[in-house]
JSON list of C-alpha atoms and ligand atoms in Angstrom, two decimals:
[
{"chain": "N", "resi": 1, "resn": "MET", "atom": "CA", "xyz": [-224.31, 41.94, 81.66]},
{"chain": "N", "resi": 2, "resn": "ALA", "atom": "CA", "xyz": [-222.98, 38.99, 83.59]},
{"chain": "N", "resi": 3, "resn": "ILE", "atom": "CA", "xyz": [-219.55, 37.44, 83.11]},
{"chain": "N", "resi": 4, "resn": "GLU", "atom": "CA", "xyz": [-220.19, 33.84, 82.06]},
{"chain": "N", "resi": 5, "resn": "ARG", "atom": "CA", "xyz": [-218.16, 30.76, 81.13]},
{"chain": "N", "resi": 6, "resn": "THR", "atom": "CA", "xyz": [-218.96, 28.38, 78.30]},
{"chain": "N", "resi": 7, "resn": "LEU", "atom": "CA", "xyz": [-217.50, 25.15, 76.97]},
{"chain": "N", "resi": 8, "resn": "SER", "atom": "CA", "xyz": [-216.15, 25.30, 73.44]},
{"chain": "N", "resi": 9, "resn": "ILE", "atom": "CA", "xyz": [-214.75, 22.48, 71.30]},
{"chain": "N", "resi": 10, "resn": "LEU", "atom": "CA", "xyz": [-212.74, 22.88, 68.10]},
{"chain": "N", "resi": 11, "resn": "LYS", "atom": "CA", "xyz": [-213.88, 19.80, 66.20]},
{"chain": "N", "resi": 12, "resn": "PRO", "atom": "CA", "xyz": [-211.74, 17.32, 64.17]},
{"chain": "N", "resi": 13, "resn": "ASP", "atom": "CA", "xyz": [-212.44, 19.09, 60.84]},
{"chain": "N", "resi": 14, "resn": "ALA", "atom": "CA", "xyz": [-210.90, 22.25, 62.33]},
{"chain": "N", "resi": 15, "resn": "THR", "atom": "CA", "xyz": [-207.78, 20.59, 63.76]},
{"chain": "N", "resi": 16, "resn": "ARG", "atom": "CA", "xyz": [-207.27, 18.60, 60.53]},
{"chain": "N", "resi": 17, "resn": "ARG", "atom": "CA", "xyz": [-207.15, 21.84, 58.50]},
{"chain": "N", "resi": 18, "resn": "ASN", "atom": "CA", "xyz": [-204.91, 23.57, 61.07]},
{"chain": "N", "resi": 19, "resn": "LEU", "atom": "CA", "xyz": [-207.56, 26.20, 61.84]},
{"chain": "N", "resi": 20, "resn": "THR", "atom": "CA", "xyz": [-207.25, 26.33, 65.65]},
{"chain": "N", "resi": 21, "resn": "GLY", "atom": "CA", "xyz": [-205.45, 29.69, 65.71]},
{"chain": "N", "resi": 22, "resn": "LYS", "atom": "CA", "xyz": [-207.82, 31.30, 63.20]},
{"chain": "N", "resi": 23, "resn": "ILE", "atom": "CA", "xyz": [-210.86, 30.17, 65.19]},
{"chain": "N", "resi": 24, "resn": "ASN", "atom": "CA", "xyz": [-209.35, 31.18, 68.53]},
{"chain": "N", "resi": 25, "resn": "ALA", "atom": "CA", "xyz": [-208.73, 34.64, 67.06]},
{"chain": "N", "resi": 26, "resn": "ARG", "atom": "CA", "xyz": [-212.48, 34.92, 66.37]},
{"chain": "N", "resi": 27, "resn": "PHE", "atom": "CA", "xyz": [-213.22, 34.27, 70.06]},
{"chain": "N", "resi": 28, "resn": "GLU", "atom": "CA", "xyz": [-210.63, 36.78, 71.24]},
{"chain": "N", "resi": 29, "resn": "GLU", "atom": "CA", "xyz": [-211.75, 39.46, 68.75]},
{"chain": "N", "resi": 30, "resn": "ALA", "atom": "CA", "xyz": [-215.30, 39.05, 70.11]},
{"chain": "N", "resi": 31, "resn": "GLY", "atom": "CA", "xyz": [-214.07, 39.73, 73.65]},
{"chain": "N", "resi": 32, "resn": "LEU", "atom": "CA", "xyz": [-214.05, 36.13, 74.87]},
{"chain": "N", "resi": 33, "resn": "ARG", "atom": "CA", "xyz": [-211.02, 34.95, 76.84]},
{"chain": "N", "resi": 34, "resn": "ILE", "atom": "CA", "xyz": [-209.65, 31.39, 76.60]},
{"chain": "N", "resi": 35, "resn": "ILE", "atom": "CA", "xyz": [-209.16, 30.56, 80.28]},
{"chain": "N", "resi": 36, "resn": "ALA", "atom": "CA", "xyz": [-208.56, 26.79, 79.85]},
{"chain": "N", "resi": 37, "resn": "GLN", "atom": "CA", "xyz": [-207.57, 24.73, 76.82]},
{"chain": "N", "resi": 38, "resn": "ARG", "atom": "CA", "xyz": [-206.49, 21.16, 76.09]},
{"chain": "N", "resi": 39, "resn": "ARG", "atom": "CA", "xyz": [-205.97, 19.13, 72.90]},
{"chain": "N", "resi": 40, "resn": "ILE", "atom": "CA", "xyz": [-207.31, 15.58, 73.21]},
{"chain": "N", "resi": 41, "resn": "LEU", "atom": "CA", "xyz": [-208.41, 12.56, 71.22]},
{"chain": "N", "resi": 42, "resn": "MET", "atom": "CA", "xyz": [-211.89, 11.66, 72.44]},
{"chain": "N", "resi": 43, "resn": "SER", "atom": "CA", "xyz": [-212.67, 8.00, 73.03]},
{"chain": "N", "resi": 44, "resn": "GLU", "atom": "CA", "xyz": [-216.02, 6.63, 71.86]},
{"chain": "N", "resi": 45, "resn": "ALA", "atom": "CA", "xyz": [-217.07, 6.41, 75.49]},
{"chain": "N", "resi": 46, "resn": "ILE", "atom": "CA", "xyz": [-216.27, 10.05, 76.21]},
{"chain": "N", "resi": 47, "resn": "ALA", "atom": "CA", "xyz": [-217.92, 11.32, 73.00]},
{"chain": "N", "resi": 48, "resn": "GLY", "atom": "CA", "xyz": [-221.00, 9.18, 73.64]},
{"chain": "N", "resi": 49, "resn": "GLN", "atom": "CA", "xyz": [-221.26, 10.48, 77.19]},
{"chain": "N", "resi": 50, "resn": "PHE", "atom": "CA", "xyz": [-220.72, 14.10, 76.14]},
{"chain": "N", "resi": 51, "resn": "TYR", "atom": "CA", "xyz": [-223.44, 13.87, 73.46]},
{"chain": "N", "resi": 52, "resn": "ALA", "atom": "CA", "xyz": [-225.76, 11.62, 75.54]},
{"chain": "N", "resi": 53, "resn": "VAL", "atom": "CA", "xyz": [-228.67, 14.05, 75.02]},
{"chain": "N", "resi": 54, "resn": "HIS", "atom": "CA", "xyz": [-228.53, 13.18, 71.29]},
{"chain": "N", "resi": 55, "resn": "ARG", "atom": "CA", "xyz": [-228.45, 9.39, 71.87]},
{"chain": "N", "resi": 56, "resn": "GLU", "atom": "CA", "xyz": [-231.86, 8.83, 70.22]},
{"chain": "N", "resi": 57, "resn": "ARG", "atom": "CA", "xyz": [-231.20, 11.15, 67.27]},
{"chain": "N", "resi": 58, "resn": "PRO", "atom": "CA", "xyz": [-230.57, 9.58, 63.84]},
{"chain": "N", "resi": 59, "resn": "PHE", "atom": "CA", "xyz": [-227.19, 11.34, 63.55]},
{"chain": "N", "resi": 60, "resn": "PHE", "atom": "CA", "xyz": [-225.83, 10.12, 66.92]},
{"chain": "N", "resi": 61, "resn": "LYS", "atom": "CA", "xyz": [-223.66, 7.28, 65.64]},
{"chain": "N", "resi": 62, "resn": "ASP", "atom": "CA", "xyz": [-222.14, 9.41, 62.88]},
{"chain": "N", "resi": 63, "resn": "LEU", "atom": "CA", "xyz": [-221.57, 12.25, 65.31]},
{"chain": "N", "resi": 64, "resn": "VAL", "atom": "CA", "xyz": [-219.63, 10.01, 67.73]},
{"chain": "N", "resi": 65, "resn": "SER", "atom": "CA", "xyz": [-217.52, 8.58, 64.92]},
{"chain": "N", "resi": 66, "resn": "PHE", "atom": "CA", "xyz": [-216.81, 12.10, 63.59]},
{"chain": "N", "resi": 67, "resn": "MET", "atom": "CA", "xyz": [-215.88, 13.48, 67.02]},
{"chain": "N", "resi": 68, "resn": "THR", "atom": "CA", "xyz": [-213.45, 10.58, 67.58]},
{"chain": "N", "resi": 69, "resn": "SER", "atom": "CA", "xyz": [-211.95, 10.79, 64.07]},
{"chain": "N", "resi": 70, "resn": "GLY", "atom": "CA", "xyz": [-209.14, 13.17, 65.04]},
{"chain": "N", "resi": 71, "resn": "PRO", "atom": "CA", "xyz": [-207.91, 15.54, 67.73]},
{"chain": "N", "resi": 72, "resn": "VAL", "atom": "CA", "xyz": [-210.22, 18.14, 69.24]},
{"chain": "N", "resi": 73, "resn": "VAL", "atom": "CA", "xyz": [-209.40, 21.18, 71.34]},
{"chain": "N", "resi": 74, "resn": "VAL", "atom": "CA", "xyz": [-211.60, 21.56, 74.42]},
{"chain": "N", "resi": 75, "resn": "GLN", "atom": "CA", "xyz": [-211.62, 24.99, 75.98]},
{"chain": "N", "resi": 76, "resn": "VAL", "atom": "CA", "xyz": [-213.38, 27.27, 78.43]},
{"chain": "N", "resi": 77, "resn": "LEU", "atom": "CA", "xyz": [-214.31, 30.72, 77.15]},
{"chain": "N", "resi": 78, "resn": "GLU", "atom": "CA", "xyz": [-215.08, 33.54, 79.57]},
{"chain": "N", "resi": 79, "resn": "GLY", "atom": "CA", "xyz": [-216.64, 36.93, 78.97]},
{"chain": "N", "resi": 80, "resn": "GLU", "atom": "CA", "xyz": [-219.76, 39.04, 79.09]},
{"chain": "N", "resi": 81, "resn": "ASN", "atom": "CA", "xyz": [-222.75, 36.99, 78.04]},
{"chain": "N", "resi": 82, "resn": "ALA", "atom": "CA", "xyz": [-220.31, 34.28, 76.92]},
{"chain": "N", "resi": 83, "resn": "VAL", "atom": "CA", "xyz": [-222.85, 31.51, 76.23]},
{"chain": "N", "resi": 84, "resn": "ALA", "atom": "CA", "xyz": [-225.03, 33.51, 73.83]},
{"chain": "N", "resi": 85, "resn": "LYS", "atom": "CA", "xyz": [-222.10, 35.48, 72.40]},
{"chain": "N", "resi": 86, "resn": "ASN", "atom": "CA", "xyz": [-220.27, 32.29, 71.50]},
{"chain": "N", "resi": 87, "resn": "ARG", "atom": "CA", "xyz": [-223.40, 30.78, 69.88]},
{"chain": "N", "resi": 88, "resn": "GLU", "atom": "CA", "xyz": [-223.75, 34.01, 67.88]},
{"chain": "N", "resi": 89, "resn": "ILE", "atom": "CA", "xyz": [-220.21, 34.02, 66.52]},
{"chain": "N", "resi": 90, "resn": "MET", "atom": "CA", "xyz": [-220.37, 30.24, 65.83]},
{"chain": "N", "resi": 91, "resn": "GLY", "atom": "CA", "xyz": [-223.44, 30.63, 63.59]},
{"chain": "N", "resi": 92, "resn": "ALA", "atom": "CA", "xyz": [-226.18, 28.13, 62.76]},
{"chain": "N", "resi": 93, "resn": "THR", "atom": "CA", "xyz": [-225.54, 24.38, 63.06]},
{"chain": "N", "resi": 94, "resn": "ASN", "atom": "CA", "xyz": [-225.86, 23.96, 59.29]},
{"chain": "N", "resi": 95, "resn": "PRO", "atom": "CA", "xyz": [-223.28, 26.23, 57.59]},
{"chain": "N", "resi": 96, "resn": "ALA", "atom": "CA", "xyz": [-225.72, 26.68, 54.71]},
{"chain": "N", "resi": 97, "resn": "ASN", "atom": "CA", "xyz": [-227.94, 28.60, 57.15]},
{"chain": "N", "resi": 98, "resn": "ALA", "atom": "CA", "xyz": [-225.15, 30.39, 59.04]},
{"chain": "N", "resi": 99, "resn": "ALA", "atom": "CA", "xyz": [-224.92, 34.18, 58.87]},
{"chain": "N", "resi": 100, "resn": "PRO", "atom": "CA", "xyz": [-222.03, 35.82, 56.99]},
{"chain": "N", "resi": 101, "resn": "GLY", "atom": "CA", "xyz": [-218.95, 36.37, 59.15]},
{"chain": "N", "resi": 102, "resn": "THR", "atom": "CA", "xyz": [-219.71, 33.50, 61.53]},
{"chain": "N", "resi": 103, "resn": "ILE", "atom": "CA", "xyz": [-217.20, 30.72, 62.21]},
{"chain": "N", "resi": 104, "resn": "ARG", "atom": "CA", "xyz": [-219.41, 28.04, 60.68]},
{"chain": "N", "resi": 105, "resn": "LYS", "atom": "CA", "xyz": [-220.18, 30.11, 57.58]},
{"chain": "N", "resi": 106, "resn": "ASP", "atom": "CA", "xyz": [-216.48, 30.72, 57.00]},
{"chain": "N", "resi": 107, "resn": "PHE", "atom": "CA", "xyz": [-215.00, 27.37, 58.06]},
{"chain": "N", "resi": 108, "resn": "ALA", "atom": "CA", "xyz": [-217.56, 24.54, 58.40]},
{"chain": "N", "resi": 109, "resn": "GLU", "atom": "CA", "xyz": [-217.52, 21.72, 55.86]},
{"chain": "N", "resi": 110, "resn": "SER", "atom": "CA", "xyz": [-221.02, 20.33, 56.51]},
{"chain": "N", "resi": 111, "resn": "ILE", "atom": "CA", "xyz": [-223.84, 20.19, 59.08]},
{"chain": "N", "resi": 112, "resn": "GLU", "atom": "CA", "xyz": [-221.81, 17.52, 60.91]},
{"chain": "N", "resi": 113, "resn": "ALA", "atom": "CA", "xyz": [-218.24, 18.73, 60.33]},
{"chain": "N", "resi": 114, "resn": "ASN", "atom": "CA", "xyz": [-219.16, 22.22, 61.50]},
{"chain": "N", "resi": 115, "resn": "SER", "atom": "CA", "xyz": [-215.83, 23.14, 63.14]},
{"chain": "N", "resi": 116, "resn": "VAL", "atom": "CA", "xyz": [-217.03, 24.16, 66.62]},
{"chain": "N", "resi": 117, "resn": "HIS", "atom": "CA", "xyz": [-219.23, 23.18, 69.55]},
{"chain": "N", "resi": 118, "resn": "GLY", "atom": "CA", "xyz": [-220.57, 25.68, 72.07]},
{"chain": "N", "resi": 119, "resn": "SER", "atom": "CA", "xyz": [-222.74, 25.08, 75.14]},
{"chain": "N", "resi": 120, "resn": "ASP", "atom": "CA", "xyz": [-226.37, 26.00, 74.48]},
{"chain": "N", "resi": 121, "resn": "SER", "atom": "CA", "xyz": [-227.35, 27.32, 77.94]},
{"chain": "N", "resi": 122, "resn": "LEU", "atom": "CA", "xyz": [-225.69, 28.60, 81.10]},
{"chain": "N", "resi": 123, "resn": "GLU", "atom": "CA", "xyz": [-226.84, 25.47, 82.92]},
{"chain": "N", "resi": 124, "resn": "ASN", "atom": "CA", "xyz": [-225.35, 23.12, 80.29]},
{"chain": "N", "resi": 125, "resn": "ALA", "atom": "CA", "xyz": [-222.20, 25.25, 80.16]},
{"chain": "N", "resi": 126, "resn": "ALA", "atom": "CA", "xyz": [-221.49, 24.53, 83.83]},
{"chain": "N", "resi": 127, "resn": "ILE", "atom": "CA", "xyz": [-222.09, 20.81, 83.29]},
{"chain": "N", "resi": 128, "resn": "GLU", "atom": "CA", "xyz": [-219.93, 20.67, 80.14]},
{"chain": "N", "resi": 129, "resn": "VAL", "atom": "CA", "xyz": [-217.06, 22.71, 81.64]},
{"chain": "N", "resi": 130, "resn": "ALA", "atom": "CA", "xyz": [-216.98, 20.34, 84.63]},
{"chain": "N", "resi": 131, "resn": "PHE", "atom": "CA", "xyz": [-217.08, 17.34, 82.25]},
{"chain": "N", "resi": 132, "resn": "PHE", "atom": "CA", "xyz": [-213.67, 18.27, 80.79]},
{"chain": "N", "resi": 133, "resn": "PHE", "atom": "CA", "xyz": [-211.90, 20.48, 83.33]},
{"chain": "N", "resi": 134, "resn": "ALA", "atom": "CA", "xyz": [-210.96, 20.39, 86.98]},
{"chain": "N", "resi": 135, "resn": "THR", "atom": "CA", "xyz": [-211.28, 23.72, 88.77]},
{"chain": "N", "resi": 136, "resn": "SER", "atom": "CA", "xyz": [-207.48, 23.85, 89.11]},
{"chain": "N", "resi": 137, "resn": "GLU", "atom": "CA", "xyz": [-207.08, 23.79, 85.29]},
{"chain": "N", "resi": 138, "resn": "ILE", "atom": "CA", "xyz": [-209.18, 26.91, 84.77]},
{"chain": "N", "resi": 139, "resn": "VAL", "atom": "CA", "xyz": [-207.13, 30.06, 85.26]},
{"chain": "N", "resi": 140, "resn": "ALA", "atom": "CA", "xyz": [-209.11, 33.25, 84.73]},
{"chain": "A", "resi": 1, "resn": "RTP", "atom": "P1", "xyz": [-223.01, 21.81, 69.04]},
{"chain": "A", "resi": 1, "resn": "RTP", "atom": "O1", "xyz": [-223.82, 21.07, 70.09]},
{"chain": "A", "resi": 1, "resn": "RTP", "atom": "O2", "xyz": [-221.93, 20.97, 68.43]},
{"chain": "A", "resi": 1, "resn": "RTP", "atom": "O3", "xyz": [-222.53, 23.14, 69.53]},
{"chain": "A", "resi": 1, "resn": "RTP", "atom": "O4", "xyz": [-223.97, 22.16, 67.83]},
{"chain": "A", "resi": 1, "resn": "RTP", "atom": "P2", "xyz": [-225.46, 22.67, 67.84]},
{"chain": "A", "resi": 1, "resn": "RTP", "atom": "O5", "xyz": [-225.93, 22.91, 69.24]},
{"chain": "A", "resi": 1, "resn": "RTP", "atom": "O6", "xyz": [-225.53, 23.79, 66.86]},
{"chain": "A", "resi": 1, "resn": "RTP", "atom": "O7", "xyz": [-226.22, 21.42, 67.22]},
{"chain": "A", "resi": 1, "resn": "RTP", "atom": "P3", "xyz": [-226.89, 20.18, 67.96]},
{"chain": "A", "resi": 1, "resn": "RTP", "atom": "O8", "xyz": [-228.32, 20.10, 67.50]},
{"chain": "A", "resi": 1, "resn": "RTP", "atom": "O9", "xyz": [-226.61, 20.19, 69.42]},
{"chain": "A", "resi": 1, "resn": "RTP", "atom": "O10", "xyz": [-226.11, 18.96, 67.28]},
{"chain": "A", "resi": 1, "resn": "RTP", "atom": "C1", "xyz": [-224.86, 18.55, 67.76]},
{"chain": "A", "resi": 1, "resn": "RTP", "atom": "C2", "xyz": [-223.95, 18.27, 66.60]},
{"chain": "A", "resi": 1, "resn": "RTP", "atom": "O11", "xyz": [-224.40, 17.11, 65.91]},
{"chain": "A", "resi": 1, "resn": "RTP", "atom": "C3", "xyz": [-224.05, 17.23, 64.52]},
{"chain": "A", "resi": 1, "resn": "RTP", "atom": "N1", "xyz": [-225.28, 17.17, 63.74]},
{"chain": "A", "resi": 1, "resn": "RTP", "atom": "N2", "xyz": [-225.38, 16.42, 62.66]},
{"chain": "A", "resi": 1, "resn": "RTP", "atom": "N3", "xyz": [-226.32, 15.12, 60.36]},
{"chain": "A", "resi": 1, "resn": "RTP", "atom": "C4", "xyz": [-227.13, 15.94, 61.00]},
{"chain": "A", "resi": 1, "resn": "RTP", "atom": "O12", "xyz": [-228.28, 16.17, 60.64]},
{"chain": "A", "resi": 1, "resn": "RTP", "atom": "C5", "xyz": [-226.63, 16.60, 62.20]},
{"chain": "A", "resi": 1, "resn": "RTP", "atom": "N4", "xyz": [-227.28, 17.42, 62.97]},
{"chain": "A", "resi": 1, "resn": "RTP", "atom": "C6", "xyz": [-226.43, 17.79, 63.96]},
{"chain": "A", "resi": 1, "resn": "RTP", "atom": "C7", "xyz": [-223.35, 18.57, 64.34]},
{"chain": "A", "resi": 1, "resn": "RTP", "atom": "O13", "xyz": [-221.94, 18.37, 64.47]},
{"chain": "A", "resi": 1, "resn": "RTP", "atom": "C8", "xyz": [-223.90, 19.35, 65.51]},
{"chain": "A", "resi": 1, "resn": "RTP", "atom": "O14", "xyz": [-223.08, 20.43, 65.82]},
{"chain": "A", "resi": 2, "resn": "MG", "atom": "MG1", "xyz": [-225.74, 21.50, 70.80]}
]
């Protein structure tokens, strides 16, 4: 299997409840390595640009206001099959549908405040990693 990189975000509901260490432990236990990490407060412009693909969706406005409501932790995860592995340990978007033992099942508050973001394809992972990190900030 190929070593991949994926973009992960610990969302404002996770930072508010001081869950960053607990969630990072899930990544590390699954064999993913945190090779870049930064805590930021997203501006509306940055959140809107990051979620531009959802611009026409009914939840877009709420999503931008949620993602700018508190600090987030942006990070690059590296490991075998990292994109799919991260999606698997995150669980379904709606925590009500998330499998037992997944991050969203155990920590998410709602379909919106669902604790984590993870890139959904290798192609988007490369775009999203470059959106937040310079090459010099990623130390594998
Ligand atoms: P993410 O992009 O955050 O990793 O989540 P995802 O792929 O599982 O879900 P996606 O369809 O890309 O949606 C992005 C984020 O928008 C919020 N959302 N709210 N109110 C709603 O019906 C609704 N649907 C989605 C969630 O925060 C979701 O993670
Ligand atoms: Mg998504």
